Amino acid sequence: MRSEDGGKPDAAVVRDALGVGVAVGLSGFAFGVTSAGSGLTLLQTCALSLLVFTGASQFALVGALAGGGNPFTAAAGAFFLGVRNAFYGLRLSQLLALPRAVRPFAAQWVIDETTAVALAQPTRRSVRIGFTVTGLTLYVLWNLTTLLGALGADAIGDTDAWGLDAAGPAVFLALLAPMLKTTMERVVAGLAVVLGLGLLPVLPAGVPVLVAALAAPAVLWAEGRRRARTGPAEDDDTVGEGEGR
C-alpha cells in the first residue's frame, strides 16, 4: 500500500525500519555481556536498557566502570554522549508533529537509529511509520537481548570475537552514507569523524562526540569566507556548472 500523499509505500518503510531495528537490537547481547562483566547486577543492567535506552551512552558508562573509573565520572561521560539526542528531538518534533500527550513517550525512542530512519523518509506519514516501527522493534529487541546477554555472559565470552559491538555503528553508517549527497555534507561528515576519533585518547568519554558537532559550523564558516572572497559572480558560474552536469 502506497501512502495517500504519494510517498514511499508503507510496506517498504516497515521493511527498512524492521531491518534497522533487528540489526541494531541484536547488539544488546554485547551490552548485556559487557555490563555484567563490569560488575553491574542483572537488575542494574536491565534498568539501564529500559530507562536510558541509548546504546552509545550505555556502553560508555559500563566501559568506564569496567576500566576502574569513578561512577560519577562514568555517568557524566555517558550524559554528555547522550546530549546529541536532544538535538535529534528538535528536528524530529517538526517532522513527526505528534500530539502533546504522546511526545513524552516518543522522546524515549529519540536515538541515532530512529532519527536516521525518520530523516530518510519523504512524507510525514512515512516518517511516523519509520520512527514508530524502528523505535518499537529496537526497544523490545534491545531489552530482550540485554537480558539474555547478562544471563549468559559467562557462556558467550568475549563479545569482541563475535563483533556484536560493531553492529549498531555499522548500521548507522549504512543509513547515513546515502544521505551525504553534497560536497559540503561529505566534508562535514569527514571532519566530524576526524575530530571524534582523534580526540578519543585525550578527552573523557562523550566529549569527543560533542566536539565533533563543531564540524558543521566550522565548515559553514569556511564556506562563507570562501564565498566572500570569490564573489557572487563566480558562485553563480559554479552553480551553473553543477546544474549542467
PDB file of N, CA and C in Angstrom, residues 99-177:
ATOM      1  N   PRO A  99       0.892  14.643  18.822  1.00  0.00           N
ATOM      2  CA  PRO A  99       0.104  15.304  19.870  1.00  0.00           C
ATOM      3  C   PRO A  99       0.924  15.456  21.147  1.00  0.00           C
ATOM      4  N   ARG A 100       0.618  16.454  21.920  1.00  0.00           N
ATOM      5  CA  ARG A 100       1.388  16.741  23.140  1.00  0.00           C
ATOM      6  C   ARG A 100       1.395  15.572  24.110  1.00  0.00           C
ATOM      7  N   ALA A 101       0.296  14.861  24.196  1.00  0.00           N
ATOM      8  CA  ALA A 101       0.205  13.751  25.145  1.00  0.00           C
ATOM      9  C   ALA A 101       1.133  12.606  24.778  1.00  0.00           C
ATOM     10  N   VAL A 102       1.494  12.503  23.504  1.00  0.00           N
ATOM     11  CA  VAL A 102       2.317  11.388  23.026  1.00  0.00           C
ATOM     12  C   VAL A 102       3.805  11.715  23.091  1.00  0.00           C
ATOM     13  N   ARG A 103       4.157  12.990  23.054  1.00  0.00           N
ATOM     14  CA  ARG A 103       5.556  13.405  22.932  1.00  0.00           C
ATOM     15  C   ARG A 103       6.470  12.866  24.036  1.00  0.00           C
ATOM     16  N   PRO A 104       6.055  12.879  25.323  1.00  0.00           N
ATOM     17  CA  PRO A 104       6.956  12.347  26.359  1.00  0.00           C
ATOM     18  C   PRO A 104       7.313  10.879  26.150  1.00  0.00           C
ATOM     19  N   PHE A 105       6.369  10.090  25.634  1.00  0.00           N
ATOM     20  CA  PHE A 105       6.635   8.678  25.387  1.00  0.00           C
ATOM     21  C   PHE A 105       7.515   8.502  24.144  1.00  0.00           C
ATOM     22  N   ALA A 106       7.269   9.308  23.111  1.00  0.00           N
ATOM     23  CA  ALA A 106       8.078   9.231  21.897  1.00  0.00           C
ATOM     24  C   ALA A 106       9.517   9.664  22.159  1.00  0.00           C
ATOM     25  N   ALA A 107       9.707  10.558  23.124  1.00  0.00           N
ATOM     26  CA  ALA A 107      11.056  11.056  23.430  1.00  0.00           C
ATOM     27  C   ALA A 107      11.994   9.928  23.837  1.00  0.00           C
ATOM     28  N   GLN A 108      11.453   8.879  24.438  1.00  0.00           N
ATOM     29  CA  GLN A 108      12.278   7.749  24.862  1.00  0.00           C
ATOM     30  C   GLN A 108      12.924   7.048  23.680  1.00  0.00           C
ATOM     31  N   TRP A 109      12.325   7.169  22.511  1.00  0.00           N
ATOM     32  CA  TRP A 109      12.819   6.480  21.318  1.00  0.00           C
ATOM     33  C   TRP A 109      13.639   7.399  20.398  1.00  0.00           C
ATOM     34  N   VAL A 110      13.942   8.597  20.839  1.00  0.00           N
ATOM     35  CA  VAL A 110      14.743   9.516  20.020  1.00  0.00           C
ATOM     36  C   VAL A 110      16.216   9.145  20.171  1.00  0.00           C
ATOM     37  N   ILE A 111      16.711   8.340  19.253  1.00  0.00           N
ATOM     38  CA  ILE A 111      18.095   7.864  19.263  1.00  0.00           C
ATOM     39  C   ILE A 111      18.644   7.923  17.840  1.00  0.00           C
ATOM     40  N   ASP A 112      19.878   7.507  17.668  1.00  0.00           N
ATOM     41  CA  ASP A 112      20.525   7.577  16.356  1.00  0.00           C
ATOM     42  C   ASP A 112      19.707   6.884  15.275  1.00  0.00           C
ATOM     43  N   GLU A 113      19.306   5.633  15.550  1.00  0.00           N
ATOM     44  CA  GLU A 113      18.698   4.804  14.509  1.00  0.00           C
ATOM     45  C   GLU A 113      17.309   5.296  14.116  1.00  0.00           C
ATOM     46  N   THR A 114      16.473   5.649  15.091  1.00  0.00           N
ATOM     47  CA  THR A 114      15.140   6.142  14.754  1.00  0.00           C
ATOM     48  C   THR A 114      15.221   7.471  14.008  1.00  0.00           C
ATOM     49  N   THR A 115      16.189   8.294  14.390  1.00  0.00           N
ATOM     50  CA  THR A 115      16.369   9.570  13.708  1.00  0.00           C
ATOM     51  C   THR A 115      16.802   9.361  12.264  1.00  0.00           C
ATOM     52  N   ALA A 116      17.750   8.451  12.051  1.00  0.00           N
ATOM     53  CA  ALA A 116      18.239   8.194  10.697  1.00  0.00           C
ATOM     54  C   ALA A 116      17.128   7.657   9.802  1.00  0.00           C
ATOM     55  N   VAL A 117      16.338   6.730  10.316  1.00  0.00           N
ATOM     56  CA  VAL A 117      15.237   6.170   9.520  1.00  0.00           C
ATOM     57  C   VAL A 117      14.191   7.238   9.236  1.00  0.00           C
ATOM     58  N   ALA A 118      13.843   8.037  10.232  1.00  0.00           N
ATOM     59  CA  ALA A 118      12.829   9.078  10.049  1.00  0.00           C
ATOM     60  C   ALA A 118      13.274  10.120   9.028  1.00  0.00           C
ATOM     61  N   LEU A 119      14.533  10.557   9.117  1.00  0.00           N
ATOM     62  CA  LEU A 119      15.022  11.589   8.203  1.00  0.00           C
ATOM     63  C   LEU A 119      15.122  11.099   6.765  1.00  0.00           C
ATOM     64  N   ALA A 120      15.176   9.789   6.583  1.00  0.00           N
ATOM     65  CA  ALA A 120      15.285   9.229   5.232  1.00  0.00           C
ATOM     66  C   ALA A 120      13.934   9.145   4.521  1.00  0.00           C
ATOM     67  N   GLN A 121      12.842   9.492   5.209  1.00  0.00           N
ATOM     68  CA  GLN A 121      11.507   9.346   4.636  1.00  0.00           C
ATOM     69  C   GLN A 121      11.048  10.644   3.963  1.00  0.00           C
ATOM     70  N   PRO A 122      10.250  10.520   2.895  1.00  0.00           N
ATOM     71  CA  PRO A 122       9.844  11.705   2.130  1.00  0.00           C
ATOM     72  C   PRO A 122       8.592  12.404   2.632  1.00  0.00           C
ATOM     73  N   THR A 123       7.752  11.733   3.407  1.00  0.00           N
ATOM     74  CA  THR A 123       6.486  12.322   3.838  1.00  0.00           C
ATOM     75  C   THR A 123       6.304  12.147   5.347  1.00  0.00           C
ATOM     76  N   ARG A 124       5.385  12.925   5.920  1.00  0.00           N
ATOM     77  CA  ARG A 124       5.132  12.835   7.359  1.00  0.00           C
ATOM     78  C   ARG A 124       4.595  11.464   7.731  1.00  0.00           C
ATOM     79  N   ARG A 125       3.746  10.891   6.900  1.00  0.00           N
ATOM     80  CA  ARG A 125       3.200   9.562   7.175  1.00  0.00           C
ATOM     81  C   ARG A 125       4.317   8.533   7.269  1.00  0.00           C
ATOM     82  N   SER A 126       5.222   8.540   6.303  1.00  0.00           N
ATOM     83  CA  SER A 126       6.307   7.563   6.316  1.00  0.00           C
ATOM     84  C   SER A 126       7.300   7.855   7.433  1.00  0.00           C
ATOM     85  N   VAL A 127       7.472   9.129   7.789  1.00  0.00           N
ATOM     86  CA  VAL A 127       8.330   9.481   8.924  1.00  0.00           C
ATOM     87  C   VAL A 127       7.780   8.872  10.208  1.00  0.00           C
ATOM     88  N   ARG A 128       6.486   9.000  10.406  1.00  0.00           N
ATOM     89  CA  ARG A 128       5.863   8.458  11.612  1.00  0.00           C
ATOM     90  C   ARG A 128       5.945   6.927  11.643  1.00  0.00           C
ATOM     91  N   ILE A 129       5.689   6.305  10.500  1.00  0.00           N
ATOM     92  CA  ILE A 129       5.764   4.840  10.445  1.00  0.00           C
ATOM     93  C   ILE A 129       7.189   4.378  10.714  1.00  0.00           C
ATOM     94  N   GLY A 130       8.153   4.986  10.039  1.00  0.00           N
ATOM     95  CA  GLY A 130       9.549   4.594  10.214  1.00  0.00           C
ATOM     96  C   GLY A 130      10.022   4.782  11.639  1.00  0.00           C
ATOM     97  N   PHE A 131       9.681   5.911  12.227  1.00  0.00           N
ATOM     98  CA  PHE A 131      10.083   6.187  13.609  1.00  0.00           C
ATOM     99  C   PHE A 131       9.457   5.186  14.567  1.00  0.00           C
ATOM    100  N   THR A 132       8.165   4.932  14.413  1.00  0.00           N
ATOM    101  CA  THR A 132       7.450   4.055  15.337  1.00  0.00           C
ATOM    102  C   THR A 132       7.914   2.609  15.223  1.00  0.00           C
ATOM    103  N   VAL A 133       8.027   2.110  14.017  1.00  0.00           N
ATOM    104  CA  VAL A 133       8.424   0.711  13.834  1.00  0.00           C
ATOM    105  C   VAL A 133       9.873   0.500  14.276  1.00  0.00           C
ATOM    106  N   THR A 134      10.741   1.422  13.918  1.00  0.00           N
ATOM    107  CA  THR A 134      12.134   1.304  14.349  1.00  0.00           C
ATOM    108  C   THR A 134      12.241   1.365  15.868  1.00  0.00           C
ATOM    109  N   GLY A 135      11.575   2.344  16.465  1.00  0.00           N
ATOM    110  CA  GLY A 135      11.642   2.506  17.919  1.00  0.00           C
ATOM    111  C   GLY A 135      11.085   1.316  18.669  1.00  0.00           C
ATOM    112  N   LEU A 136       9.926   0.826  18.248  1.00  0.00           N
ATOM    113  CA  LEU A 136       9.304  -0.301  18.937  1.00  0.00           C
ATOM    114  C   LEU A 136      10.134  -1.571  18.793  1.00  0.00           C
ATOM    115  N   THR A 137      10.553  -1.865  17.560  1.00  0.00           N
ATOM    116  CA  THR A 137      11.353  -3.070  17.321  1.00  0.00           C
ATOM    117  C   THR A 137      12.657  -3.037  18.096  1.00  0.00           C
ATOM    118  N   LEU A 138      13.327  -1.905  18.023  1.00  0.00           N
ATOM    119  CA  LEU A 138      14.629  -1.783  18.674  1.00  0.00           C
ATOM    120  C   LEU A 138      14.499  -1.813  20.196  1.00  0.00           C
ATOM    121  N   TYR A 139      13.476  -1.159  20.729  1.00  0.00           N
ATOM    122  CA  TYR A 139      13.304  -1.123  22.179  1.00  0.00           C
ATOM    123  C   TYR A 139      13.038  -2.518  22.738  1.00  0.00           C
ATOM    124  N   VAL A 140      12.130  -3.255  22.093  1.00  0.00           N
ATOM    125  CA  VAL A 140      11.799  -4.600  22.567  1.00  0.00           C
ATOM    126  C   VAL A 140      13.003  -5.535  22.419  1.00  0.00           C
ATOM    127  N   LEU A 141      13.630  -5.518  21.244  1.00  0.00           N
ATOM    128  CA  LEU A 141      14.727  -6.450  20.996  1.00  0.00           C
ATOM    129  C   LEU A 141      15.968  -6.095  21.809  1.00  0.00           C
ATOM    130  N   TRP A 142      16.257  -4.810  21.943  1.00  0.00           N
ATOM    131  CA  TRP A 142      17.429  -4.378  22.716  1.00  0.00           C
ATOM    132  C   TRP A 142      17.313  -4.812  24.171  1.00  0.00           C
ATOM    133  N   ASN A 143      16.143  -4.635  24.741  1.00  0.00           N
ATOM    134  CA  ASN A 143      15.956  -5.026  26.138  1.00  0.00           C
ATOM    135  C   ASN A 143      15.956  -6.539  26.315  1.00  0.00           C
ATOM    136  N   LEU A 144      15.389  -7.249  25.360  1.00  0.00           N
ATOM    137  CA  LEU A 144      15.388  -8.709  25.437  1.00  0.00           C
ATOM    138  C   LEU A 144      16.806  -9.263  25.329  1.00  0.00           C
ATOM    139  N   THR A 145      17.585  -8.758  24.365  1.00  0.00           N
ATOM    140  CA  THR A 145      18.944  -9.265  24.192  1.00  0.00           C
ATOM    141  C   THR A 145      19.871  -8.795  25.316  1.00  0.00           C
ATOM    142  N   THR A 146      19.565  -7.642  25.899  1.00  0.00           N
ATOM    143  CA  THR A 146      20.322  -7.219  27.091  1.00  0.00           C
ATOM    144  C   THR A 146      20.154  -8.231  28.204  1.00  0.00           C
ATOM    145  N   LEU A 147      18.918  -8.633  28.440  1.00  0.00           N
ATOM    146  CA  LEU A 147      18.635  -9.625  29.472  1.00  0.00           C
ATOM    147  C   LEU A 147      19.333 -10.949  29.173  1.00  0.00           C
ATOM    148  N   LEU A 148      19.223 -11.405  27.937  1.00  0.00           N
ATOM    149  CA  LEU A 148      19.852 -12.680  27.569  1.00  0.00           C
ATOM    150  C   LEU A 148      21.371 -12.591  27.646  1.00  0.00           C
ATOM    151  N   GLY A 149      21.924 -11.446  27.229  1.00  0.00           N
ATOM    152  CA  GLY A 149      23.373 -11.280  27.295  1.00  0.00           C
ATOM    153  C   GLY A 149      23.883 -11.273  28.717  1.00  0.00           C
ATOM    154  N   ALA A 150      23.153 -10.589  29.609  1.00  0.00           N
ATOM    155  CA  ALA A 150      23.566 -10.547  31.017  1.00  0.00           C
ATOM    156  C   ALA A 150      23.446 -11.920  31.664  1.00  0.00           C
ATOM    157  N   LEU A 151      22.390 -12.665  31.311  1.00  0.00           N
ATOM    158  CA  LEU A 151      22.209 -14.000  31.878  1.00  0.00           C
ATOM    159  C   LEU A 151      23.260 -14.987  31.362  1.00  0.00           C
ATOM    160  N   GLY A 152      23.630 -14.824  30.098  1.00  0.00           N
ATOM    161  CA  GLY A 152      24.570 -15.775  29.507  1.00  0.00           C
ATOM    162  C   GLY A 152      25.960 -15.218  29.312  1.00  0.00           C
ATOM    163  N   ALA A 153      26.350 -14.238  30.148  1.00  0.00           N
ATOM    164  CA  ALA A 153      27.651 -13.581  29.975  1.00  0.00           C
ATOM    165  C   ALA A 153      28.800 -14.575  29.990  1.00  0.00           C
ATOM    166  N   ASP A 154      28.769 -15.506  30.908  1.00  0.00           N
ATOM    167  CA  ASP A 154      29.859 -16.469  31.027  1.00  0.00           C
ATOM    168  C   ASP A 154      29.934 -17.385  29.801  1.00  0.00           C
ATOM    169  N   ALA A 155      28.769 -17.767  29.286  1.00  0.00           N
ATOM    170  CA  ALA A 155      28.746 -18.694  28.156  1.00  0.00           C
ATOM    171  C   ALA A 155      29.174 -18.024  26.853  1.00  0.00           C
ATOM    172  N   ILE A 156      28.795 -16.732  26.686  1.00  0.00           N
ATOM    173  CA  ILE A 156      29.109 -16.032  25.431  1.00  0.00           C
ATOM    174  C   ILE A 156      30.586 -15.681  25.342  1.00  0.00           C
ATOM    175  N   GLY A 157      31.169 -15.257  26.458  1.00  0.00           N
ATOM    176  CA  GLY A 157      32.583 -14.923  26.468  1.00  0.00           C
ATOM    177  C   GLY A 157      32.847 -13.537  25.906  1.00  0.00           C
ATOM    178  N   ASP A 158      33.925 -13.409  25.153  1.00  0.00           N
ATOM    179  CA  ASP A 158      34.385 -12.114  24.643  1.00  0.00           C
ATOM    180  C   ASP A 158      33.509 -11.651  23.483  1.00  0.00           C
ATOM    181  N   THR A 159      32.792 -10.526  23.668  1.00  0.00           N
ATOM    182  CA  THR A 159      31.919 -10.022  22.599  1.00  0.00           C
ATOM    183  C   THR A 159      32.711  -9.483  21.414  1.00  0.00           C
ATOM    184  N   ASP A 160      33.967  -9.075  21.634  1.00  0.00           N
ATOM    185  CA  ASP A 160      34.773  -8.570  20.524  1.00  0.00           C
ATOM    186  C   ASP A 160      34.979  -9.660  19.467  1.00  0.00           C
ATOM    187  N   ALA A 161      35.064 -10.898  19.916  1.00  0.00           N
ATOM    188  CA  ALA A 161      35.258 -12.012  18.984  1.00  0.00           C
ATOM    189  C   ALA A 161      34.030 -12.227  18.108  1.00  0.00           C
ATOM    190  N   TRP A 162      32.853 -11.872  18.612  1.00  0.00           N
ATOM    191  CA  TRP A 162      31.621 -12.019  17.852  1.00  0.00           C
ATOM    192  C   TRP A 162      31.348 -10.808  16.956  1.00  0.00           C
ATOM    193  N   GLY A 163      31.927  -9.684  17.313  1.00  0.00           N
ATOM    194  CA  GLY A 163      31.695  -8.468  16.539  1.00  0.00           C
ATOM    195  C   GLY A 163      30.347  -7.823  16.790  1.00  0.00           C
ATOM    196  N   LEU A 164      29.661  -8.210  17.875  1.00  0.00           N
ATOM    197  CA  LEU A 164      28.334  -7.663  18.156  1.00  0.00           C
ATOM    198  C   LEU A 164      28.378  -6.175  18.460  1.00  0.00           C
ATOM    199  N   ASP A 165      29.478  -5.717  19.055  1.00  0.00           N
ATOM    200  CA  ASP A 165      29.558  -4.314  19.432  1.00  0.00           C
ATOM    201  C   ASP A 165      29.665  -3.394  18.224  1.00  0.00           C
ATOM    202  N   ALA A 166      29.973  -3.958  17.054  1.00  0.00           N
ATOM    203  CA  ALA A 166      30.102  -3.144  15.844  1.00  0.00           C
ATOM    204  C   ALA A 166      28.817  -3.097  15.033  1.00  0.00           C
ATOM    205  N   ALA A 167      27.814  -3.870  15.411  1.00  0.00           N
ATOM    206  CA  ALA A 167      26.582  -3.944  14.625  1.00  0.00           C
ATOM    207  C   ALA A 167      25.869  -2.602  14.575  1.00  0.00           C
ATOM    208  N   GLY A 168      25.685  -1.948  15.723  1.00  0.00           N
ATOM    209  CA  GLY A 168      24.984  -0.680  15.762  1.00  0.00           C
ATOM    210  C   GLY A 168      25.651   0.407  14.936  1.00  0.00           C
ATOM    211  N   PRO A 169      26.954   0.699  15.170  1.00  0.00           N
ATOM    212  CA  PRO A 169      27.623   1.720  14.363  1.00  0.00           C
ATOM    213  C   PRO A 169      27.624   1.404  12.874  1.00  0.00           C
ATOM    214  N   ALA A 170      27.746   0.126  12.510  1.00  0.00           N
ATOM    215  CA  ALA A 170      27.767  -0.250  11.094  1.00  0.00           C
ATOM    216  C   ALA A 170      26.432   0.064  10.427  1.00  0.00           C
ATOM    217  N   VAL A 171      25.345  -0.252  11.101  1.00  0.00           N
ATOM    218  CA  VAL A 171      24.023   0.025  10.545  1.00  0.00           C
ATOM    219  C   VAL A 171      23.800   1.528  10.429  1.00  0.00           C
ATOM    220  N   PHE A 172      24.213   2.277  11.441  1.00  0.00           N
ATOM    221  CA  PHE A 172      24.012   3.728  11.411  1.00  0.00           C
ATOM    222  C   PHE A 172      24.797   4.362  10.264  1.00  0.00           C
ATOM    223  N   LEU A 173      26.031   3.914  10.041  1.00  0.00           N
ATOM    224  CA  LEU A 173      26.829   4.442   8.937  1.00  0.00           C
ATOM    225  C   LEU A 173      26.203   4.092   7.588  1.00  0.00           C
ATOM    226  N   ALA A 174      25.641   2.885   7.493  1.00  0.00           N
ATOM    227  CA  ALA A 174      24.982   2.477   6.248  1.00  0.00           C
ATOM    228  C   ALA A 174      23.769   3.356   5.952  1.00  0.00           C
ATOM    229  N   LEU A 175      23.070   3.796   7.006  1.00  0.00           N
ATOM    230  CA  LEU A 175      21.934   4.693   6.829  1.00  0.00           C
ATOM    231  C   LEU A 175      22.387   6.110   6.484  1.00  0.00           C
ATOM    232  N   LEU A 176      23.478   6.534   7.097  1.00  0.00           N
ATOM    233  CA  LEU A 176      23.932   7.910   6.936  1.00  0.00           C
ATOM    234  C   LEU A 176      24.569   8.158   5.574  1.00  0.00           C
ATOM    235  N   ALA A 177      25.354   7.216   5.085  1.00  0.00           N
ATOM    236  CA  ALA A 177      26.135   7.418   3.866  1.00  0.00           C
ATOM    237  C   ALA A 177      25.304   7.889   2.674  1.00  0.00           C
TER     238      ALA A 177
END
